[in-house]
Amino acid sequence: MSIPGLHLTQIGRGDFLLDPSKSLNIRDSDRLIEDIAAHLLQARATRLYYDLSDLSLIDPLYYAWLDALARAVQAVNVTMICINMQPTAAFALSKFLKKMPSFQTALGIESWRE
Amino acid sequence: MAARKNLSEKVKALFELKISGIAAELEAPGLKFFCGDQRLMDPEEVADLSHEFESLIVSLLGSKDPSDMQSPEFHALESFFGGLSQRVLMRGGHVEDVVRYTQSLQLALIDVLQKVSGIPFSESRSVLLYFTGIFNELIMAVFRAYLEERENTLQAQQAELRETATPITEIWDGVLTLPIIGTLDSNRTMLVMEALLNRIAKDHARAVVMDLTGVKRIDSQVSHHLIQMVRAVQLMGSDAIVTGIHPEIARALVSLNIDFNNITTRASMSDGLKEAFCRMGITVSH
């Protein structure tokens, strides 16, 4: 599906992969969240994998975007799982995180366990 | 050439000297200090050393300003002595050997120059002062190289020690163990965290058992780093299981009001491994 700055691809029954590109503008998060949630709802999605492999750093602003997206998709009964988080990003994120995030994490799609 | 105007007659004669074939005469100090009981070099190597020194000293004395210690010719000579110092140290020699060699070489050089030119350089205060200045700087170069080499060795040993004190081992496909031994400080915790996270990414590790049996003390800052490390492991998508927490550390963590919710702990490393295997659906039978 074409949403500016990201690719949303169906990878299985109810499973979607969200692949952000460099042009993703998270300042426009409200519109992005609405578009993603609408598409997931329409496709009866149950899981959304967010691929972080191209992100070497997660700052508070980006974390706020991930958190907002995770909570929004949860509202439409979709579980968000962040995959392929880079060591540097995990390091940076763990430094300012006070509690566990609202999304789940996995090494990759294949290692996600039911 | 203004610098040469005030030169004494002997120094002027020294700088105008056409030197060649003195290398063989300069071998004695090398043979004495490097080919003795320690056998740091063989005579052929000392001969090569003398040839190299001859060519460098000829370049310096024939340069535009032989007293300029910033000249490329002087830097080449400094590098020669720096390299020599490193070479001797790596072979188990002492810096004292190189310093004594350098001092003897200075005297041998003045003798040889006197012999080949027929000019009594050893009776000239200005020539002696010139060589003393040059050779003092060269001895400094020897010490600098020696200290640098020692520093590198110490750093390498410390890095090795750090690595052996925190061995990250893949004990099963996707299961890493990290027994932490000794004192945990912030610096070390950061290094361990970096190594662990990179290893998780490389091995695609699904569970990490962090064993604290070997940690006797922990302060508040380190406790927070430890929690941070566990959180970072979880963020990467791995399970973190902390084992072997001493009662004193447990008490310290409670008094520091550290939240252990979402962190799996087990009494011993074997319990931690059982938990990791269980989560991965692996059954180990006797």
PDB file of N, CA and C in Angstrom, chain A residues 82 84-91 93-95 97-101 103 105-108 110-111 113, chain B residues 190 193-194 197-198 200-201 204-206 228-229 231-239 259 262 279-280:
ATOM      1  N   CYS A  82       7.920  -4.690  16.928  1.00  0.00           N
ATOM      2  CA  CYS A  82       9.076  -4.062  16.269  1.00  0.00           C
ATOM      3  C   CYS A  82      10.147  -5.125  16.073  1.00  0.00           C
ATOM      4  N   ASN A  84      13.982  -6.420  14.168  1.00  0.00           N
ATOM      5  CA  ASN A  84      15.312  -6.022  13.670  1.00  0.00           C
ATOM      6  C   ASN A  84      15.837  -4.721  14.277  1.00  0.00           C
ATOM      7  N   MET A  85      15.602  -4.539  15.577  1.00  0.00           N
ATOM      8  CA  MET A  85      16.137  -3.333  16.210  1.00  0.00           C
ATOM      9  C   MET A  85      17.669  -3.451  16.286  1.00  0.00           C
ATOM     10  N   GLN A  86      18.350  -2.407  15.856  1.00  0.00           N
ATOM     11  CA  GLN A  86      19.817  -2.418  15.837  1.00  0.00           C
ATOM     12  C   GLN A  86      20.376  -2.259  17.255  1.00  0.00           C
ATOM     13  N   PRO A  87      21.553  -2.849  17.542  1.00  0.00           N
ATOM     14  CA  PRO A  87      22.139  -2.702  18.882  1.00  0.00           C
ATOM     15  C   PRO A  87      22.258  -1.242  19.326  1.00  0.00           C
ATOM     16  N   THR A  88      22.663  -0.381  18.414  1.00  0.00           N
ATOM     17  CA  THR A  88      22.824   1.040  18.780  1.00  0.00           C
ATOM     18  C   THR A  88      21.478   1.673  19.125  1.00  0.00           C
ATOM     19  N   ALA A  89      20.449   1.261  18.385  1.00  0.00           N
ATOM     20  CA  ALA A  89      19.110   1.805  18.650  1.00  0.00           C
ATOM     21  C   ALA A  89      18.589   1.295  19.988  1.00  0.00           C
ATOM     22  N   ALA A  90      18.809   0.000  20.266  1.00  0.00           N
ATOM     23  CA  ALA A  90      18.365  -0.581  21.551  1.00  0.00           C
ATOM     24  C   ALA A  90      19.086   0.092  22.711  1.00  0.00           C
ATOM     25  N   PHE A  91      20.371   0.339  22.502  1.00  0.00           N
ATOM     26  CA  PHE A  91      21.197   1.000  23.519  1.00  0.00           C
ATOM     27  C   PHE A  91      20.638   2.396  23.812  1.00  0.00           C
ATOM     28  N   LEU A  93      17.675   3.644  23.086  1.00  0.00           N
ATOM     29  CA  LEU A  93      16.302   3.612  23.591  1.00  0.00           C
ATOM     30  C   LEU A  93      16.264   3.212  25.068  1.00  0.00           C
ATOM     31  N   SER A  94      17.101   2.241  25.428  1.00  0.00           N
ATOM     32  CA  SER A  94      17.096   1.766  26.827  1.00  0.00           C
ATOM     33  C   SER A  94      17.563   2.856  27.794  1.00  0.00           C
ATOM     34  N   LYS A  95      18.290   3.837  27.255  1.00  0.00           N
ATOM     35  CA  LYS A  95      18.817   4.894  28.124  1.00  0.00           C
ATOM     36  C   LYS A  95      17.726   5.835  28.637  1.00  0.00           C
ATOM     37  N   LEU A  97      14.260   5.140  28.332  1.00  0.00           N
ATOM     38  CA  LEU A  97      12.991   4.466  28.595  1.00  0.00           C
ATOM     39  C   LEU A  97      12.807   4.216  30.089  1.00  0.00           C
ATOM     40  N   LYS A  98      11.671   4.603  30.614  1.00  0.00           N
ATOM     41  CA  LYS A  98      11.412   4.405  32.047  1.00  0.00           C
ATOM     42  C   LYS A  98      10.627   3.114  32.294  1.00  0.00           C
ATOM     43  N   LYS A  99       9.862   2.696  31.285  1.00  0.00           N
ATOM     44  CA  LYS A  99       9.098   1.444  31.424  1.00  0.00           C
ATOM     45  C   LYS A  99       9.149   0.711  30.083  1.00  0.00           C
ATOM     46  N   MET A 100       8.642  -0.499  30.079  1.00  0.00           N
ATOM     47  CA  MET A 100       8.671  -1.245  28.827  1.00  0.00           C
ATOM     48  C   MET A 100       7.721  -0.588  27.821  1.00  0.00           C
ATOM     49  N   PRO A 101       8.073  -0.622  26.544  1.00  0.00           N
ATOM     50  CA  PRO A 101       7.243   0.082  25.554  1.00  0.00           C
ATOM     51  C   PRO A 101       5.886  -0.587  25.327  1.00  0.00           C
ATOM     52  N   PHE A 103       4.754  -1.482  22.540  1.00  0.00           N
ATOM     53  CA  PHE A 103       4.828  -2.472  21.449  1.00  0.00           C
ATOM     54  C   PHE A 103       5.685  -3.654  21.892  1.00  0.00           C
ATOM     55  N   THR A 105       8.612  -6.665  20.907  1.00  0.00           N
ATOM     56  CA  THR A 105       9.831  -6.675  20.083  1.00  0.00           C
ATOM     57  C   THR A 105      10.201  -8.113  19.744  1.00  0.00           C
ATOM     58  N   ALA A 106      10.860  -8.274  18.619  1.00  0.00           N
ATOM     59  CA  ALA A 106      11.345  -9.604  18.217  1.00  0.00           C
ATOM     60  C   ALA A 106      12.582  -9.415  17.362  1.00  0.00           C
ATOM     61  N   LEU A 107      13.409 -10.456  17.328  1.00  0.00           N
ATOM     62  CA  LEU A 107      14.643 -10.366  16.520  1.00  0.00           C
ATOM     63  C   LEU A 107      14.307 -10.241  15.037  1.00  0.00           C
ATOM     64  N   GLY A 108      13.288 -10.959  14.613  1.00  0.00           N
ATOM     65  CA  GLY A 108      12.848 -10.906  13.222  1.00  0.00           C
ATOM     66  C   GLY A 108      11.487 -11.557  13.138  1.00  0.00           C
ATOM     67  N   GLU A 110      10.663 -14.297  11.718  1.00  0.00           N
ATOM     68  CA  GLU A 110      10.727 -15.753  11.910  1.00  0.00           C
ATOM     69  C   GLU A 110      10.861 -16.150  13.373  1.00  0.00           C
ATOM     70  N   SER A 111      11.433 -15.241  14.193  1.00  0.00           N
ATOM     71  CA  SER A 111      11.625 -15.603  15.596  1.00  0.00           C
ATOM     72  C   SER A 111      10.440 -15.212  16.482  1.00  0.00           C
ATOM     73  N   ARG A 113       7.246 -15.588  18.356  1.00  0.00           N
ATOM     74  CA  ARG A 113       6.574 -16.804  18.833  1.00  0.00           C
ATOM     75  C   ARG A 113       5.141 -16.481  19.236  1.00  0.00           C
TER      76      ARG A 113
ATOM     77  N   MET B 190      28.988  -0.671  30.416  1.00  0.00           N
ATOM     78  CA  MET B 190      28.726  -0.145  29.068  1.00  0.00           C
ATOM     79  C   MET B 190      29.401  -1.012  28.002  1.00  0.00           C
ATOM     80  N   MET B 193      27.602  -4.253  27.725  1.00  0.00           N
ATOM     81  CA  MET B 193      26.324  -4.062  27.035  1.00  0.00           C
ATOM     82  C   MET B 193      26.534  -3.975  25.517  1.00  0.00           C
ATOM     83  N   GLU B 194      27.528  -3.214  25.122  1.00  0.00           N
ATOM     84  CA  GLU B 194      27.816  -3.049  23.693  1.00  0.00           C
ATOM     85  C   GLU B 194      28.146  -4.405  23.057  1.00  0.00           C
ATOM     86  N   LEU B 197      24.940  -6.707  22.981  1.00  0.00           N
ATOM     87  CA  LEU B 197      23.929  -6.344  21.973  1.00  0.00           C
ATOM     88  C   LEU B 197      24.403  -6.687  20.564  1.00  0.00           C
ATOM     89  N   ASN B 198      25.694  -6.455  20.316  1.00  0.00           N
ATOM     90  CA  ASN B 198      26.231  -6.802  18.990  1.00  0.00           C
ATOM     91  C   ASN B 198      26.186  -8.312  18.774  1.00  0.00           C
ATOM     92  N   ILE B 200      24.053 -10.403  20.151  1.00  0.00           N
ATOM     93  CA  ILE B 200      22.653 -10.816  19.946  1.00  0.00           C
ATOM     94  C   ILE B 200      22.287 -10.640  18.470  1.00  0.00           C
ATOM     95  N   ALA B 201      22.691  -9.466  17.929  1.00  0.00           N
ATOM     96  CA  ALA B 201      22.375  -9.197  16.522  1.00  0.00           C
ATOM     97  C   ALA B 201      23.090 -10.197  15.609  1.00  0.00           C
ATOM     98  N   HIS B 204      21.744 -13.792  16.361  1.00  0.00           N
ATOM     99  CA  HIS B 204      20.286 -13.887  16.382  1.00  0.00           C
ATOM    100  C   HIS B 204      19.838 -14.635  17.635  1.00  0.00           C
ATOM    101  N   ALA B 205      20.413 -14.242  18.762  1.00  0.00           N
ATOM    102  CA  ALA B 205      20.163 -14.960  20.018  1.00  0.00           C
ATOM    103  C   ALA B 205      18.773 -14.659  20.552  1.00  0.00           C
ATOM    104  N   ARG B 206      18.060 -15.707  20.917  1.00  0.00           N
ATOM    105  CA  ARG B 206      16.693 -15.511  21.399  1.00  0.00           C
ATOM    106  C   ARG B 206      16.619 -15.411  22.912  1.00  0.00           C
ATOM    107  N   GLN B 228      19.233  -1.273  32.539  1.00  0.00           N
ATOM    108  CA  GLN B 228      19.268  -0.732  31.168  1.00  0.00           C
ATOM    109  C   GLN B 228      19.714  -1.821  30.187  1.00  0.00           C
ATOM    110  N   MET B 229      20.713  -2.600  30.631  1.00  0.00           N
ATOM    111  CA  MET B 229      21.231  -3.677  29.776  1.00  0.00           C
ATOM    112  C   MET B 229      20.136  -4.716  29.514  1.00  0.00           C
ATOM    113  N   ARG B 231      16.939  -4.245  29.657  1.00  0.00           N
ATOM    114  CA  ARG B 231      15.914  -3.626  28.821  1.00  0.00           C
ATOM    115  C   ARG B 231      16.345  -3.597  27.351  1.00  0.00           C
ATOM    116  N   ALA B 232      17.621  -3.263  27.137  1.00  0.00           N
ATOM    117  CA  ALA B 232      18.123  -3.212  25.752  1.00  0.00           C
ATOM    118  C   ALA B 232      18.057  -4.595  25.113  1.00  0.00           C
ATOM    119  N   VAL B 233      18.372  -5.633  25.896  1.00  0.00           N
ATOM    120  CA  VAL B 233      18.289  -7.016  25.386  1.00  0.00           C
ATOM    121  C   VAL B 233      16.849  -7.314  24.991  1.00  0.00           C
ATOM    122  N   GLN B 234      15.904  -6.931  25.866  1.00  0.00           N
ATOM    123  CA  GLN B 234      14.494  -7.182  25.579  1.00  0.00           C
ATOM    124  C   GLN B 234      14.027  -6.397  24.354  1.00  0.00           C
ATOM    125  N   LEU B 235      14.520  -5.168  24.220  1.00  0.00           N
ATOM    126  CA  LEU B 235      14.125  -4.342  23.074  1.00  0.00           C
ATOM    127  C   LEU B 235      14.574  -4.953  21.751  1.00  0.00           C
ATOM    128  N   MET B 236      15.689  -5.650  21.818  1.00  0.00           N
ATOM    129  CA  MET B 236      16.164  -6.289  20.584  1.00  0.00           C
ATOM    130  C   MET B 236      15.340  -7.533  20.247  1.00  0.00           C
ATOM    131  N   GLY B 237      14.492  -7.930  21.203  1.00  0.00           N
ATOM    132  CA  GLY B 237      13.636  -9.076  20.939  1.00  0.00           C
ATOM    133  C   GLY B 237      14.123 -10.361  21.563  1.00  0.00           C
ATOM    134  N   SER B 238      15.102 -10.264  22.463  1.00  0.00           N
ATOM    135  CA  SER B 238      15.604 -11.455  23.150  1.00  0.00           C
ATOM    136  C   SER B 238      15.030 -11.509  24.561  1.00  0.00           C
ATOM    137  N   ASP B 239      15.038 -12.710  25.113  1.00  0.00           N
ATOM    138  CA  ASP B 239      14.635 -12.846  26.517  1.00  0.00           C
ATOM    139  C   ASP B 239      15.869 -12.685  27.385  1.00  0.00           C
ATOM    140  N   ASP B 259      12.876  -1.265  39.848  1.00  0.00           N
ATOM    141  CA  ASP B 259      11.725  -2.052  39.419  1.00  0.00           C
ATOM    142  C   ASP B 259      12.186  -3.324  38.701  1.00  0.00           C
ATOM    143  N   ASN B 262       8.901  -7.315  34.924  1.00  0.00           N
ATOM    144  CA  ASN B 262       9.278  -7.600  33.526  1.00  0.00           C
ATOM    145  C   ASN B 262      10.677  -8.169  33.394  1.00  0.00           C
ATOM    146  N   ARG B 279      11.617 -21.830  27.296  1.00  0.00           N
ATOM    147  CA  ARG B 279      10.976 -20.804  26.458  1.00  0.00           C
ATOM    148  C   ARG B 279      11.166 -21.084  24.978  1.00  0.00           C
ATOM    149  N   MET B 280      12.279 -21.734  24.662  1.00  0.00           N
ATOM    150  CA  MET B 280      12.547 -22.033  23.249  1.00  0.00           C
ATOM    151  C   MET B 280      11.966 -23.373  22.834  1.00  0.00           C
TER     152      MET B 280
END
